[in-house]
Tab-separated table of C-alpha atoms and ligand atoms in Angstrom:
chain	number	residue	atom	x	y	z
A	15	UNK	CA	0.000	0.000	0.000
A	16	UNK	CA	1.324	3.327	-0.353
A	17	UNK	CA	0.178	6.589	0.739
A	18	UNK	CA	0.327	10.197	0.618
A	19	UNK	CA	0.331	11.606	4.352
A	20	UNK	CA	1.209	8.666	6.033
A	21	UNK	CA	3.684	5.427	5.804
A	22	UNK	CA	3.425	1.871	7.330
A	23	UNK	CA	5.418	-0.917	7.386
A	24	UNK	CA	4.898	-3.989	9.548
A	25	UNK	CA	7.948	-5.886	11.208
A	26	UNK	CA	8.053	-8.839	13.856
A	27	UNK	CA	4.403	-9.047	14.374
A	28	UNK	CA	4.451	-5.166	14.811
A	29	UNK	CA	2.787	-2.178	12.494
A	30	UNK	CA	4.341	0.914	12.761
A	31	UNK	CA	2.076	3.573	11.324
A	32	UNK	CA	4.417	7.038	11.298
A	33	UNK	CA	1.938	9.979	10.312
A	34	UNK	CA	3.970	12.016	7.195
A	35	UNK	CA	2.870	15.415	6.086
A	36	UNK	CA	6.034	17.575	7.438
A	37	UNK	CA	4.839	20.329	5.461
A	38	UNK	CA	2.092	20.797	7.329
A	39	UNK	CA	3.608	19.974	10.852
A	40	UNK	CA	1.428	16.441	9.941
A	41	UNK	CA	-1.581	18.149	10.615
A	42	UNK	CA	-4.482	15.896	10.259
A	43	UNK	CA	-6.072	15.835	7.259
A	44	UNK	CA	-9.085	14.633	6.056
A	45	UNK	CA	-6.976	12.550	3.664
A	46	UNK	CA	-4.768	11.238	6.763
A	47	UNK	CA	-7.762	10.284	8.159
A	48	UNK	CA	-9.033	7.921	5.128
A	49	UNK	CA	-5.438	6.549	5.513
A	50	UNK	CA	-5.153	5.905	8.653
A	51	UNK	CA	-8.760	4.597	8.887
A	52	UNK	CA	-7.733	2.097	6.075
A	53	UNK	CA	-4.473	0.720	7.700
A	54	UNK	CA	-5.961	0.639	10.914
A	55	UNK	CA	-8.998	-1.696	9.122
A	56	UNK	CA	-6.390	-3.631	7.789
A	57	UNK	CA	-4.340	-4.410	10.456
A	58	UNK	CA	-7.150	-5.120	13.120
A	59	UNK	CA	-8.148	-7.601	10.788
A	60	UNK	CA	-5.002	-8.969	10.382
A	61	UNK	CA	-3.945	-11.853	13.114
A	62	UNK	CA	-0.578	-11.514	12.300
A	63	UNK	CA	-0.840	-7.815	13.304
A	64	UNK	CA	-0.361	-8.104	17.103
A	65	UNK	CA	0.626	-4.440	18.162
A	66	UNK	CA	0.384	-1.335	16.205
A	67	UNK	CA	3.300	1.974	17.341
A	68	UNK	CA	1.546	5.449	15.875
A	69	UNK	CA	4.139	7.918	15.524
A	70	UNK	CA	5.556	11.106	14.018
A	71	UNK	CA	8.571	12.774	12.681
A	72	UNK	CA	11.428	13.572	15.450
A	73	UNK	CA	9.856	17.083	15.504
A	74	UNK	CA	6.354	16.761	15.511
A	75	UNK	CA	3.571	13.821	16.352
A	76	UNK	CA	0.862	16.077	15.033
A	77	UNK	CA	-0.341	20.147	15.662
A	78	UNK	CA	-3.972	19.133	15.794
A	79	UNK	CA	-6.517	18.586	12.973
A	80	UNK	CA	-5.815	20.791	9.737
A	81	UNK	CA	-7.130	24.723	10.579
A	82	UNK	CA	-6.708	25.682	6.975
A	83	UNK	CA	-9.041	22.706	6.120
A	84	UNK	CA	-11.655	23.651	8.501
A	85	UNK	CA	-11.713	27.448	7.659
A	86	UNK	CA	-14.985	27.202	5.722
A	87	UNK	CA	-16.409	24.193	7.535
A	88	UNK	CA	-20.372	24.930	8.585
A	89	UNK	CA	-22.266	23.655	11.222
A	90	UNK	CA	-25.086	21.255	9.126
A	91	UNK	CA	-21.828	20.010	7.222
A	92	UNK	CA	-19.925	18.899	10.107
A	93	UNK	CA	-23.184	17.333	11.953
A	94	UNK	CA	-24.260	15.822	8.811
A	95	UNK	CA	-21.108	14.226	7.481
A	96	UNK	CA	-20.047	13.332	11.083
A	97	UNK	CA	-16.735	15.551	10.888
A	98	UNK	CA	-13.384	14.073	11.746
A	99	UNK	CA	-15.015	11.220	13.197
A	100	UNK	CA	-12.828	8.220	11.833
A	101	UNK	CA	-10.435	9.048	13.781
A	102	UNK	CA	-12.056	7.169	16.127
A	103	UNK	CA	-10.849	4.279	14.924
A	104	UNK	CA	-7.595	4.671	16.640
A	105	UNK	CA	-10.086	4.461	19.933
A	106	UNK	CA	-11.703	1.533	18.642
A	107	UNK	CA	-9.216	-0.651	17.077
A	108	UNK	CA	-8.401	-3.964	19.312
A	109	UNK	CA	-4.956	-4.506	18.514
A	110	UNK	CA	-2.589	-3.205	21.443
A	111	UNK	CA	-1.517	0.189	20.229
A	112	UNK	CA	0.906	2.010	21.311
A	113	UNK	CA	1.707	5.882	20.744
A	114	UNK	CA	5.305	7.101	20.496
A	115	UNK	CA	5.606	11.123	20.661
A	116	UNK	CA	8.586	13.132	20.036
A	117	UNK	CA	8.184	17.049	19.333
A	118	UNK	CA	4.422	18.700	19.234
A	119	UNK	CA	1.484	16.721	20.156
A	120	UNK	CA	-1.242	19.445	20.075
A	121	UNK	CA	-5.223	19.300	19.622
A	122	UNK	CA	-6.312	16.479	17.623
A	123	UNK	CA	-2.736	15.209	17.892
A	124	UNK	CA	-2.633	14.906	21.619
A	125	UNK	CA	-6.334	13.432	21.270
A	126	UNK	CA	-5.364	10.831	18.447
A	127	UNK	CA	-1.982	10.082	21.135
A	128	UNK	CA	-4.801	9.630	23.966
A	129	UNK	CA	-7.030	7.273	21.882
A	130	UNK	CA	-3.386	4.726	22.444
A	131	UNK	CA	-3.374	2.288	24.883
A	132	UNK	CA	-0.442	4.506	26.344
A	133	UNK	CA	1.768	6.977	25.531
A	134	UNK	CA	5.971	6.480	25.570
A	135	UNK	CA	6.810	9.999	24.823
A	136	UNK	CA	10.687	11.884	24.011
A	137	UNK	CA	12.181	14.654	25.882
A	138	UNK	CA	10.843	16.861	23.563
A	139	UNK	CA	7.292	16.417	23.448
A	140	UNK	CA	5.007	18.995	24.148
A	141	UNK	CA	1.052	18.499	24.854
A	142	UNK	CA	-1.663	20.491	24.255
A	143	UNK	CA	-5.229	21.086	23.820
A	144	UNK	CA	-4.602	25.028	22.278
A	145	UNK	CA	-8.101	24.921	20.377
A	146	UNK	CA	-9.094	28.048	22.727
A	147	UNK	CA	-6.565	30.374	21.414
A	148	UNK	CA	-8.157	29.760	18.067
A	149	UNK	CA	-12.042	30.175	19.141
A	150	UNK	CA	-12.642	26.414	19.513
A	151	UNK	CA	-12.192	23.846	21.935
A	152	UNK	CA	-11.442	19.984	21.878
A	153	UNK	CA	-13.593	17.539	20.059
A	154	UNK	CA	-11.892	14.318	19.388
A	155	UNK	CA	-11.762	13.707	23.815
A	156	UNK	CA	-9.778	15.657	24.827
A	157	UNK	CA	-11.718	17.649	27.462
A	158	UNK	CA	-12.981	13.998	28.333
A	159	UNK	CA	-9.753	11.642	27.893
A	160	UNK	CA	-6.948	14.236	29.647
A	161	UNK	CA	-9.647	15.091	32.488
A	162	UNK	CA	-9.608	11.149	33.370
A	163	UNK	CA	-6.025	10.575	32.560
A	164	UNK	CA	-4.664	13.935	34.405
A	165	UNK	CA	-7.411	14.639	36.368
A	166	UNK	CA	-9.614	18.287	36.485
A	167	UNK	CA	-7.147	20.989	37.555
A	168	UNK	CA	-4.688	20.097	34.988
A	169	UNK	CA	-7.070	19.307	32.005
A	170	UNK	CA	-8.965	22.776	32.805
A	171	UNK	CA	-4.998	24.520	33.276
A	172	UNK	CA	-4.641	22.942	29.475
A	173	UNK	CA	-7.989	23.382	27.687
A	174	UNK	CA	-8.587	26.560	29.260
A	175	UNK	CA	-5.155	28.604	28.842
A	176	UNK	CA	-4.150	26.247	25.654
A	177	UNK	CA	-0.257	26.339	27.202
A	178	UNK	CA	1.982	22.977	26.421
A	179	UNK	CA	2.898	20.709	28.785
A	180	UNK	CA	6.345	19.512	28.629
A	181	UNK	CA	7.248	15.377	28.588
A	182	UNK	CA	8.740	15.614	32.200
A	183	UNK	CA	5.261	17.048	33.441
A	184	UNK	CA	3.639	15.046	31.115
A	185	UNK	CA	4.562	11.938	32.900
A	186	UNK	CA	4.369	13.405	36.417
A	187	UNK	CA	0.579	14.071	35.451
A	188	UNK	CA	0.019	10.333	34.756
A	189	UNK	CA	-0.459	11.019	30.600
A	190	UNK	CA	2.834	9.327	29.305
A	191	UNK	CA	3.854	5.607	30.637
A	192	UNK	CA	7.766	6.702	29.726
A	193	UNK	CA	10.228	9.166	28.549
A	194	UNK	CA	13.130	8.460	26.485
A	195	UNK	CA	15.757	10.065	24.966
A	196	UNK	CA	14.998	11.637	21.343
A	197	UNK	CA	16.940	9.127	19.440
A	198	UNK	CA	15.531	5.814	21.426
A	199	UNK	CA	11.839	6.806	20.886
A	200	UNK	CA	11.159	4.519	18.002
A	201	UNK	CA	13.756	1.767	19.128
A	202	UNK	CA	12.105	1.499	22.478
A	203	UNK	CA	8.387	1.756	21.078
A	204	UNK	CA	9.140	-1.122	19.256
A	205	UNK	CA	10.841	-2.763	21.579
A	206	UNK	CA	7.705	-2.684	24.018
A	207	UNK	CA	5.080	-3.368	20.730
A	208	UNK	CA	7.038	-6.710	20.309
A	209	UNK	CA	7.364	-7.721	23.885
A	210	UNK	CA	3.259	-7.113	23.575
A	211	UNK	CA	3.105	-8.801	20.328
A	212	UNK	CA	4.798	-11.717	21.979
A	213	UNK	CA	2.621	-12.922	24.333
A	214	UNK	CA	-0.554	-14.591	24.382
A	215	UNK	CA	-3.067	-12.587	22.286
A	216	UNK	CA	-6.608	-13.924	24.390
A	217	UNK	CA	-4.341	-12.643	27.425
A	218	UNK	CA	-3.229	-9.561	26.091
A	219	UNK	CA	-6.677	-8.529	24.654
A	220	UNK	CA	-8.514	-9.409	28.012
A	221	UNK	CA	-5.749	-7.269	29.709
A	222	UNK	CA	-6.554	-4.391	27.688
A	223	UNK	CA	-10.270	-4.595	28.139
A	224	UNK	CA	-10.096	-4.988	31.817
A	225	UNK	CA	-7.977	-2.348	31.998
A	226	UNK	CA	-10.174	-0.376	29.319
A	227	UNK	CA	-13.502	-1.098	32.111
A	228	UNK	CA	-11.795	0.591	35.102
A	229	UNK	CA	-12.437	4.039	32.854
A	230	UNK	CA	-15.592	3.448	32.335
A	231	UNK	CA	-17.421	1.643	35.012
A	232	UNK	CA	-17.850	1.493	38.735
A	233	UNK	CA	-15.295	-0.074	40.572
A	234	UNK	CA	-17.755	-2.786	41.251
A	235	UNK	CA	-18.315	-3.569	37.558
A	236	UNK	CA	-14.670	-3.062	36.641
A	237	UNK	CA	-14.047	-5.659	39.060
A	238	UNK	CA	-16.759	-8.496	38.217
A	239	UNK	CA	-15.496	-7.650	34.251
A	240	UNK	CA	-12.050	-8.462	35.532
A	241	UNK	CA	-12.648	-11.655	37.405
A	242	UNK	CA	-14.723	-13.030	34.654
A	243	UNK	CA	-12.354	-12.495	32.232
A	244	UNK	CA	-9.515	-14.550	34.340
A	245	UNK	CA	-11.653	-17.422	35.107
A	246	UNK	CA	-11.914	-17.083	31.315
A	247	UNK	CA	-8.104	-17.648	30.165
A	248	UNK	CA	-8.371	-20.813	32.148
A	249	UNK	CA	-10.256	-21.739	28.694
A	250	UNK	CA	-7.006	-20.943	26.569
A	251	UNK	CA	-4.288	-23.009	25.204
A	252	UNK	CA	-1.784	-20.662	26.002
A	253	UNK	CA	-2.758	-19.966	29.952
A	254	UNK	CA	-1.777	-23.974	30.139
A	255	UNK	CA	1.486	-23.202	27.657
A	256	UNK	CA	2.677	-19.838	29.857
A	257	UNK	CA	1.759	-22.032	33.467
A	258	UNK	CA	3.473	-25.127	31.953
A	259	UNK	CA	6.419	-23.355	30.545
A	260	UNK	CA	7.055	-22.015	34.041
A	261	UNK	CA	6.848	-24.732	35.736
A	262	UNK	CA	9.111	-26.446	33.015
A	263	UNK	CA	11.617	-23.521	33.605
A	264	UNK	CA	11.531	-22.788	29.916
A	265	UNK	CA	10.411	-20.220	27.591
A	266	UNK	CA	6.933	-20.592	26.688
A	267	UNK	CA	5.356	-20.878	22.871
A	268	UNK	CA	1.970	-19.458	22.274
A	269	UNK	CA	-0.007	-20.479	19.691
A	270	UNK	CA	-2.474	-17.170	19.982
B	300	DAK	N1	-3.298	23.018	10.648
B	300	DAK	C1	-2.830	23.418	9.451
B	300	DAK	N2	-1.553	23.827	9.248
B	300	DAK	C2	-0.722	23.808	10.302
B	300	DAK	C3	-1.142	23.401	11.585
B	300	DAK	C4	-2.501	22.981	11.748
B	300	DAK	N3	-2.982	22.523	12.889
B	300	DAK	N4	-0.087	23.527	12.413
B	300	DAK	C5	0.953	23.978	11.686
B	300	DAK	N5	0.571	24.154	10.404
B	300	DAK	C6	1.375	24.631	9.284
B	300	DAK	C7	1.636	26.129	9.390
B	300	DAK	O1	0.539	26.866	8.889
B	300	DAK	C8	2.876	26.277	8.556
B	300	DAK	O2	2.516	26.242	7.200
B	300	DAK	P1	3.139	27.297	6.131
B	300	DAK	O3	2.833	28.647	6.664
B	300	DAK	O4	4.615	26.986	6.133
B	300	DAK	O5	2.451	26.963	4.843
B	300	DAK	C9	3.646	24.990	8.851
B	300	DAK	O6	2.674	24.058	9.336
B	300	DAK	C10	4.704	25.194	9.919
B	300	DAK	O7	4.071	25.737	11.069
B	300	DAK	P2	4.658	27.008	11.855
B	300	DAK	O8	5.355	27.925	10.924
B	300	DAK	O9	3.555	27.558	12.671
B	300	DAK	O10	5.770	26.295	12.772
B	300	DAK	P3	6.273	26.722	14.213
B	300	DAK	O11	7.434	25.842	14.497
B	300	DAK	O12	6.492	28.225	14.275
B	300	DAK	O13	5.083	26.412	15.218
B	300	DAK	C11	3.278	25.024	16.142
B	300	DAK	C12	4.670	25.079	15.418
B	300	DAK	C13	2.855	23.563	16.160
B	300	DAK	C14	3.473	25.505	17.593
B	300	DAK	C15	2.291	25.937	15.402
B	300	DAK	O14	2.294	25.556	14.009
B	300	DAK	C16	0.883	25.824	15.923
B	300	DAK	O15	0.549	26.420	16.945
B	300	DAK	N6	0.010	25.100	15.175
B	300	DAK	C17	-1.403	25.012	15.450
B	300	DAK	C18	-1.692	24.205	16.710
B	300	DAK	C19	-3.181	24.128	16.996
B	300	DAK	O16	-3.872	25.143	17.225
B	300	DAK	N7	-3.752	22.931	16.992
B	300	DAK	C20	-5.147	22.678	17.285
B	300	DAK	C21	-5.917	22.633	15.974
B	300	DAK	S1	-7.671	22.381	16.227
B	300	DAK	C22	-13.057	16.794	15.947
B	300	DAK	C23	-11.874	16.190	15.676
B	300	DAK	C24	-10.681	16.868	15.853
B	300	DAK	C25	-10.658	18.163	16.276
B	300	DAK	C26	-11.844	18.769	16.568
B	300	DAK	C27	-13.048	18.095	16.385
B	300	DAK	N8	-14.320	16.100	15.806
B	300	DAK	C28	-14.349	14.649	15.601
B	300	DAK	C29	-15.550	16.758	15.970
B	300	DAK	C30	-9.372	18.844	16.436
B	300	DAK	C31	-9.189	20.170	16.426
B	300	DAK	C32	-7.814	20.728	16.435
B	300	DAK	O17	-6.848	20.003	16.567
């Protein structure tokens, strides 16, 4: 497949999707957006898929969805067509994914980062919900997604003032898992996306959506979802393989 705003390649078991329009500080596009909805498609389809790493340039993840292409935008056209909604898919998509920021990460771009299952970040990221400073305001989660993952004060300090926050503050606040050093962003990110890729892929999808609940149930629920799902991976193939293996003192092979 090739493309004009983005490029893929899949290695190991591992897709890297690296967001490409450095003319535009790879703001999103609506034509990123078909892109990325049709890789993502792809590789959630795709068994052999097992962990996806979105990323940008060294510079810049993404400044937030494309201003210039929103200029004459009007209110029936963006309710009607559903308006930057694909990018959703990010969100939706049940392969592990993983997002791996370096640079600017601002409006739609920290939102599309957010949609990850977590964030590694470099020393030089900066986050940012500026919409305000241009008359708008977040609508891709991020007044919902930073206000759970950073709690209120700092999502209101962001959304309200637009400022950036920088990675070390970033990962204080609970919104990146790591920082790295610029030139290990992509090394590591795949590094991690393969150790994911590696193990069982019932287990690692049951992880995700137990962890997924605790944002969006009770504590209660979140914790009935969670014990349901373990009794269930005494059902899989590979629970026996990884308990066996252990027990063997040897690595263990999953068949997935
Ligand atoms: N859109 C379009 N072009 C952009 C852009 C953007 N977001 N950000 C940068 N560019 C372009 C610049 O216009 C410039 O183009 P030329 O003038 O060279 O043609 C080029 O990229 C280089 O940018 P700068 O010259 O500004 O570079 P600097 O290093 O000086 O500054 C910056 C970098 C990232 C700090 C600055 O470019 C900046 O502040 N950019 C805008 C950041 C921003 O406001 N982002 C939020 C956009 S609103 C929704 C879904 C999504 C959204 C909403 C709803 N629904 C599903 C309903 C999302 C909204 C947003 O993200």
């Amino acid at each position: 497949m090739t493309f004009n705003t983005i490029t893929t390649c899949i290695e190991d078991n591992v897709g890297t999707l690296t967001l490409h329009r450095p003319e535009a500080m790879n703001a999103l596009n609506q034509e990123m957006m078909r892109e990325v909805l049709q890789v993502i498609t792809a590789w959630d389809s795709d068994a052999t898929v097992r962990a996806i790493v979105l990323t940008g340039s060294d510079k810049v993840f993404a400044a937030g969805a494309d201003i210039k292409e929103m200029l004459n935008v009007e209110y029936l056209d963006a309710l009607q067509a559903n308006f930057l909604n694909d990018w959703t898919c990010i969100a939706n998509c049940r392969t592990p994914t993983v997002a791996a920021v370096a640079g600017y990460a601002l409006g739609g771009g920290c939102e599309i980062a957010m949609m990850c299952d977590f964030i590694l970040c470099a020393e030089n990221a900066q986050f940012g919900q500026p919409e305000v400073r241009i008359g708008t305001m977040p609508g891709l989660g991020g007044t919902q997604r930073l206000t759970r993952q950073i709690g209120k004060a700092k999502a209101m300090d962001l959304c309200l003032t637009g400022r950036m926050m920088g990675a070390l503050e970033a990962e204080r606040s609970g919104l990146v898992a790591r920082v790295l050093p610029c030139s290990e962003l992509l090394i590591e990110a795949r590094k991690v996306a393969r150790q994911i890729a590696s193990y069982s892929a019932p287990a690692v999808l049951l992880n995700r959506e137990s962890v997924n609940a605790a944002m969006n149930t009770t504590l209660t629920q979140g914790l009935a979802i969670e014990r349901h799902a373990f009794y269930s991976l005494f059902g899989s193939v590979d629970q026996q393989e990884g308990m066996s293996a252990f027990s063997d003192k040897r690595q263990p092979e999953f068949s997935h």
